[in-house]
mmCIF file of C-alpha atoms in Angstrom:
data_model
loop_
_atom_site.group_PDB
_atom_site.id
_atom_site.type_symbol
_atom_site.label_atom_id
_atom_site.label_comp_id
_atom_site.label_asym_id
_atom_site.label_seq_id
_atom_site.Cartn_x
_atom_site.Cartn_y
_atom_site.Cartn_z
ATOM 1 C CA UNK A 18 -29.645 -19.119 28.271
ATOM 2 C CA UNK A 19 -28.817 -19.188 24.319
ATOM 3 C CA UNK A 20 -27.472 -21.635 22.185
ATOM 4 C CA UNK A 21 -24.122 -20.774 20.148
ATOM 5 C CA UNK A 22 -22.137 -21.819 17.596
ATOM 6 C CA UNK A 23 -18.329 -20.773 18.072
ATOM 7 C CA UNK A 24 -15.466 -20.232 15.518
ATOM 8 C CA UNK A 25 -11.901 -19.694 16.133
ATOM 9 C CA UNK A 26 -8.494 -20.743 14.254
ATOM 10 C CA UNK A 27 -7.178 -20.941 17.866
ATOM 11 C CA UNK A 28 -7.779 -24.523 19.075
ATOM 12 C CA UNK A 29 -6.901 -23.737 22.754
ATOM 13 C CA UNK A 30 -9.095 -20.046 22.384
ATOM 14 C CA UNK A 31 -12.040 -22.001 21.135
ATOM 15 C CA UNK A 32 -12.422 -24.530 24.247
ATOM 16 C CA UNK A 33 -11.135 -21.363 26.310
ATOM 17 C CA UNK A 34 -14.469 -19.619 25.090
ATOM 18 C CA UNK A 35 -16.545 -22.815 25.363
ATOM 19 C CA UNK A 36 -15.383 -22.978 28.664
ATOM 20 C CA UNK A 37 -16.215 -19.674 29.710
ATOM 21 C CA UNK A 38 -19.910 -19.619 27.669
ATOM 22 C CA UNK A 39 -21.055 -22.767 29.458
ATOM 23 C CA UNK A 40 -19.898 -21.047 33.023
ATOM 24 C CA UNK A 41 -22.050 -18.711 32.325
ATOM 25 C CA UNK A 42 -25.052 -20.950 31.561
ATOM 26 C CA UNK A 43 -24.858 -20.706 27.778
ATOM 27 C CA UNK A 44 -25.140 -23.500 25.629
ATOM 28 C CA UNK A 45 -22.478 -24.562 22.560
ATOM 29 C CA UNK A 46 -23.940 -26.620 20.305
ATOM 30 C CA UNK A 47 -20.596 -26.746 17.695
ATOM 31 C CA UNK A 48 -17.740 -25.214 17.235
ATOM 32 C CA UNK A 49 -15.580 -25.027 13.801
ATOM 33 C CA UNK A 50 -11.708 -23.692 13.186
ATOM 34 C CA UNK A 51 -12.822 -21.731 10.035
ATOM 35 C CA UNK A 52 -14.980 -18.607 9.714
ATOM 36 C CA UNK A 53 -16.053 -20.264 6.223
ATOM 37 C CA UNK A 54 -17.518 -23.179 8.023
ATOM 38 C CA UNK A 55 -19.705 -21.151 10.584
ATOM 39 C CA UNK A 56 -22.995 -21.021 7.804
ATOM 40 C CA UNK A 57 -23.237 -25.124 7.913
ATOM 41 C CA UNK A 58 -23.314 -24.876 11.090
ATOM 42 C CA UNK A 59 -25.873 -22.560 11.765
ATOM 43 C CA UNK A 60 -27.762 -24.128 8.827
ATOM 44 C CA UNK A 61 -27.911 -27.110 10.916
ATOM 45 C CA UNK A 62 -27.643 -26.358 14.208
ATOM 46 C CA UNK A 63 -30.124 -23.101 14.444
ATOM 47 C CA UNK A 64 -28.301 -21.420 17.498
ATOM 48 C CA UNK A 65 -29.596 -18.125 18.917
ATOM 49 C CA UNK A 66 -26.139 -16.244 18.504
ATOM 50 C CA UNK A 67 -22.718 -17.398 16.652
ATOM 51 C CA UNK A 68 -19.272 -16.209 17.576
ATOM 52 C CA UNK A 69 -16.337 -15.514 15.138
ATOM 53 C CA UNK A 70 -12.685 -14.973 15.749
ATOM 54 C CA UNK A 71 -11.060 -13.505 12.696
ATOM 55 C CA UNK A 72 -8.969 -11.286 10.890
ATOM 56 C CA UNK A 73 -10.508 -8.493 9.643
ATOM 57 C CA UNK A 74 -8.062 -8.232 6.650
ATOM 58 C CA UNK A 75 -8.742 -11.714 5.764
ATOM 59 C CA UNK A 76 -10.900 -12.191 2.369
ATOM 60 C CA UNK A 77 -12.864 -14.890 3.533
ATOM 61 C CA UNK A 78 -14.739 -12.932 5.821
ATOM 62 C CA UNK A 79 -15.994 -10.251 3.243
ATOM 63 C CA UNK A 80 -19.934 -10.446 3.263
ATOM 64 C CA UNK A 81 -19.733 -13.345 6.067
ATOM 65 C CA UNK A 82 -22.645 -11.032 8.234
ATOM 66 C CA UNK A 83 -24.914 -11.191 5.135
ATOM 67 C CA UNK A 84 -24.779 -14.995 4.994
ATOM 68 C CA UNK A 85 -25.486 -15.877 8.632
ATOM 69 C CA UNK A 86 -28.281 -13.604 8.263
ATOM 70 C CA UNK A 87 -29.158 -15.482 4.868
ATOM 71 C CA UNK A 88 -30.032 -18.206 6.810
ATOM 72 C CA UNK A 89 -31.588 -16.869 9.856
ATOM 73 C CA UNK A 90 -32.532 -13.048 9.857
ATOM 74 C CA UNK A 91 -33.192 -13.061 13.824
ATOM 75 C CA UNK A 92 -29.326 -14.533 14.181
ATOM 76 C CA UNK A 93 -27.072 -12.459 16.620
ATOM 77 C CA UNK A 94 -23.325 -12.357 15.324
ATOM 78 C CA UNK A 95 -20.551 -11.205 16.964
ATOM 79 C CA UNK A 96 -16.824 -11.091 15.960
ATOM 80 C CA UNK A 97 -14.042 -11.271 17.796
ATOM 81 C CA UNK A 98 -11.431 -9.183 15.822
ATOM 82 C CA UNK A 99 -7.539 -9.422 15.524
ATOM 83 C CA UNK A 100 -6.478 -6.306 13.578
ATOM 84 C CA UNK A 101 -3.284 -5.706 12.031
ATOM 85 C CA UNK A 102 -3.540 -2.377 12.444
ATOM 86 C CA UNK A 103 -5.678 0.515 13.474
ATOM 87 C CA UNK A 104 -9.047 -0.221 13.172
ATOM 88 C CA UNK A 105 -11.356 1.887 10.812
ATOM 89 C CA UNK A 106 -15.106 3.077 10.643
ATOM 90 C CA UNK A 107 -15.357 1.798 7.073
ATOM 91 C CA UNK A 108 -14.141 -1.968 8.675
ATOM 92 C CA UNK A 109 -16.420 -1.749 10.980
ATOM 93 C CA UNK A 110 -19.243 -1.093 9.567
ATOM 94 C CA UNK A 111 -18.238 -3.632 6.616
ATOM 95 C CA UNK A 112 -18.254 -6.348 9.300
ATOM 96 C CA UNK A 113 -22.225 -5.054 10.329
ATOM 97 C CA UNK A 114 -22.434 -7.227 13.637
ATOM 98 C CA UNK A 115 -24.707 -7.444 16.276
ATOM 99 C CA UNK A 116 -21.355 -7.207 19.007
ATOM 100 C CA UNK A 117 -17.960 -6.673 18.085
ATOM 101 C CA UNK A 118 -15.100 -7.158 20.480
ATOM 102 C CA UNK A 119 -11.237 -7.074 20.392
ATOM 103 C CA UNK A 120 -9.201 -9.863 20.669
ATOM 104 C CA UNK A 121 -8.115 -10.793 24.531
ATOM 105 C CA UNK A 122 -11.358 -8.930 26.000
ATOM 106 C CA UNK A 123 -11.783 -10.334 29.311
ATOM 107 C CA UNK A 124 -14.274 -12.940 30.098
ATOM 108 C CA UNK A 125 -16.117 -10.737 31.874
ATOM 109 C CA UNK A 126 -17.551 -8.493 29.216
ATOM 110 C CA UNK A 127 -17.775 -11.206 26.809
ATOM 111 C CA UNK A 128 -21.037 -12.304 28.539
ATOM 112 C CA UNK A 129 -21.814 -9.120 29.019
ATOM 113 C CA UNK A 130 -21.425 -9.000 25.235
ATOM 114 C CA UNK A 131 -23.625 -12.285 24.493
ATOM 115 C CA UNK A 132 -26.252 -11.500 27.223
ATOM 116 C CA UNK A 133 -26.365 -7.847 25.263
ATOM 117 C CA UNK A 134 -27.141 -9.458 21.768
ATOM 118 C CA UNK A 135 -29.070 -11.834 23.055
ATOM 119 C CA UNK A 136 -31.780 -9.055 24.598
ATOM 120 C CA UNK A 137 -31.348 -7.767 21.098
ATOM 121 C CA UNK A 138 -29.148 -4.950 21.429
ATOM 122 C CA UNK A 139 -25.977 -3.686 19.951
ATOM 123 C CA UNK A 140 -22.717 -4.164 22.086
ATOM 124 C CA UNK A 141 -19.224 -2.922 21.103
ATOM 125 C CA UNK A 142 -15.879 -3.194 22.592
ATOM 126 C CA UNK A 143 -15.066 0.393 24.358
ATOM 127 C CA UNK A 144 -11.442 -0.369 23.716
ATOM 128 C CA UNK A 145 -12.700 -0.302 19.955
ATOM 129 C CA UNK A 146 -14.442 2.669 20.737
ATOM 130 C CA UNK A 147 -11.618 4.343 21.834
ATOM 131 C CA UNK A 148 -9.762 3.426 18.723
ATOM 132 C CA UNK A 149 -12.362 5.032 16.464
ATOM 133 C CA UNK A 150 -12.305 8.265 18.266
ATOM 134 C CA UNK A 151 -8.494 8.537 18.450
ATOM 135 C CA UNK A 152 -7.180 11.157 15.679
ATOM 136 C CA UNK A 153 -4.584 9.097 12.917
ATOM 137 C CA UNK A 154 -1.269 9.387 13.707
ATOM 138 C CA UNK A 155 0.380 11.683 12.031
ATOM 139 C CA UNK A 156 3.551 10.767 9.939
ATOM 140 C CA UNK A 157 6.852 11.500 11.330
ATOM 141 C CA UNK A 158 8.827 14.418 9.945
ATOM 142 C CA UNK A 159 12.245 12.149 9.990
ATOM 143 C CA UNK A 160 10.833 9.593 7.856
ATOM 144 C CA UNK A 161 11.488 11.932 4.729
ATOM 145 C CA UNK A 162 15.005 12.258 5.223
ATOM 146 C CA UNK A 163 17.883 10.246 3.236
ATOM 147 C CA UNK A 164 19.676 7.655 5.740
ATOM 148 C CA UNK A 165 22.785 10.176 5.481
ATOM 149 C CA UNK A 166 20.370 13.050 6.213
ATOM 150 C CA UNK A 167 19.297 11.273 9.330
ATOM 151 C CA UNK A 168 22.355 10.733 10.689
ATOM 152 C CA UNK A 169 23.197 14.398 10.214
ATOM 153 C CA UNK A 170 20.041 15.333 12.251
ATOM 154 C CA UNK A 171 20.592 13.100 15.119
ATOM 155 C CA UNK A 172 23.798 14.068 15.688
ATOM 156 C CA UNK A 173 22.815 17.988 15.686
ATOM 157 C CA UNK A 174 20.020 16.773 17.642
ATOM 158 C CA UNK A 175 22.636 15.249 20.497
ATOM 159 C CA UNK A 176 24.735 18.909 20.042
ATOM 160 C CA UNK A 177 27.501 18.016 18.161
ATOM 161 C CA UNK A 178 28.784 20.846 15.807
ATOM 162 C CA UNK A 179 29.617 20.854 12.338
ATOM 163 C CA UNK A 180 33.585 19.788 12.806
ATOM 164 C CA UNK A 181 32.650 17.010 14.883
ATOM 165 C CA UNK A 182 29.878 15.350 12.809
ATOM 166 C CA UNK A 183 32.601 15.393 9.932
ATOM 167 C CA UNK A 184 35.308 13.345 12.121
ATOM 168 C CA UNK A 185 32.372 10.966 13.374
ATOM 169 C CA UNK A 186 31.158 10.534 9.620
ATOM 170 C CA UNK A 187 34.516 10.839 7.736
ATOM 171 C CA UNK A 188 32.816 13.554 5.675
ATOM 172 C CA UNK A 189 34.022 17.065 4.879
ATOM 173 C CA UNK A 190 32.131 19.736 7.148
ATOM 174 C CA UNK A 191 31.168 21.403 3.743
ATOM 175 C CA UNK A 192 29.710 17.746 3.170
ATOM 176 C CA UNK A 193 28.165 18.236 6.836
ATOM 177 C CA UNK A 194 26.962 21.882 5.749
ATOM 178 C CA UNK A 195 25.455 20.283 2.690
ATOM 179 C CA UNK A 196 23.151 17.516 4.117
ATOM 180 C CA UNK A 197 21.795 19.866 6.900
ATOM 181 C CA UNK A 198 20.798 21.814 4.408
ATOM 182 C CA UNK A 199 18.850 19.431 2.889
ATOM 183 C CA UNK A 200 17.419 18.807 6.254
ATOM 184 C CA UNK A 201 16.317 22.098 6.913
ATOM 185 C CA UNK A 202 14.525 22.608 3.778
ATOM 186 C CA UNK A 203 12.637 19.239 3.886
ATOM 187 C CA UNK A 204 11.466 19.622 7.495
ATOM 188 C CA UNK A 205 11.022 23.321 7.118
ATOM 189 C CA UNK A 206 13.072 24.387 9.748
ATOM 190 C CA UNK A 207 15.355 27.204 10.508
ATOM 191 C CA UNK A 208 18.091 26.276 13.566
ATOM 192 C CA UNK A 209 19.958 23.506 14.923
ATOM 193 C CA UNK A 210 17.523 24.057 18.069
ATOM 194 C CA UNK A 211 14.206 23.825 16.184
ATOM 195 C CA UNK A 212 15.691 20.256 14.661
ATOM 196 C CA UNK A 213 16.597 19.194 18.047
ATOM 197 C CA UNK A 214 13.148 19.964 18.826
ATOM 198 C CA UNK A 215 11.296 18.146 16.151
ATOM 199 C CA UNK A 216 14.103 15.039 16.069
ATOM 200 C CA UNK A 217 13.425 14.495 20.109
ATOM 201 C CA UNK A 218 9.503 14.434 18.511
ATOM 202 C CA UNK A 219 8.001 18.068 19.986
ATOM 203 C CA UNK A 220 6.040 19.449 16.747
ATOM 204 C CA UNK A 221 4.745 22.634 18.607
ATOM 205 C CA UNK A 222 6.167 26.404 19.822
ATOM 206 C CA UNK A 223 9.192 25.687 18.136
ATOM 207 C CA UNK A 224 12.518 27.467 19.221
ATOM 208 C CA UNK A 225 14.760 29.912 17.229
ATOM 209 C CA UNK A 226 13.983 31.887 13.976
ATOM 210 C CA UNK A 227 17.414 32.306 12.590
ATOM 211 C CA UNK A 228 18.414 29.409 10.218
ATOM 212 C CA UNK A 229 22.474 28.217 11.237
ATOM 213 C CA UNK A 230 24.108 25.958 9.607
#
């Protein structure tokens, strides 16, 4: 069994994880809203491992690890993180915990996770894992086009020739004519078929050679 102090902005999470640590024969000996308020309570309270929900963008908890371990070197930490976003190796290692887990991991392998730290060994979410190992997406070619460029595209894309993208945009086709031109040179293409291609979002073995406007 280990005592733990517990932090979470989530009233109904906290008592959720309470609930779920004392199943499991743990003992909670506090439990604060605010990551800022964990180091009193480990101060006081002396627990064997302390859990923190937060954000990882959040400012407050820059350098948090550091001052748990300020007051109690042999403290296990582990976070609970809500990213905005893809998570990165630099925020990871930033956060230097003992376990780190993603936000709605099941109970589960949060013990698993607590009984892991608390034999003194490292413990990270796979699903995290996973995340670090993934390559970045790429940005989309489409993003660099002008609203009216777009339009253009997506309607070549669906098959529609020159005349009738003028009629459906109240342009002239030499208007039309223009703008996929603009397309083609931006997304370094050279048919209506290779556009079709890369606006239904294939980026490899391209069709066509011949540019067409």
């Amino acid at each position: 069994m280990s005592t733990l102090v517990v932090a979470d902005p989530r009233g109904v999470y906290l008592a959720g994880l309470e609930w779920v640590l004392q199943k499991a024969g743990h003992d909670v000996v506090a439990q604060c809203r605010r990551p800022v308020d964990v180091v009193p309570h480990v101060e006081r309270h002396r627990p064997d491992i302390v859990i923190v929900g937060l954000d990882i963008a959040d400012p407050q908890t820059t350098g948090l690890s550091a001052r748990l371990k300020a007051c109690d070197s042999a403290l296990g930490i582990i976070f609970i993180v809500q990213p905005a976003g893809r998570i990165d190796v630099k925020e990871i290692q930033a956060l230097d915990s003992d376990g780190l887990v993603l936000d709605g991991i099941s109970h589960r392998y949060l013990v698993e996770c607590v009984s892991a730290v608390a034999a003194g060994k490292k413990w990270i979410d796979n699903k995290i894992v996973q995340q670090l190992l993934m390559p970045e997406t790429q940005p989309q070619p489409m993003s660099r086009l002008t609203g009216r460029e777009t339009e253009v595209a997506d309607l070549v894309s669906r098959g529609l020739r020159n005349k009738a993208i003028a009629q459906r945009l109240h342009v002239s086709e030499g208007t039309v004519k223009m703008h996929l031109h603009h397309v083609y040179e931006k997304l370094h293409l050279g048919s209506r078929a290779e556009l079709a291609w890369v606006a239904h979002g294939k980026d490899a073995d391209r069709p066509g050679t011949g540019r067409t406007a």
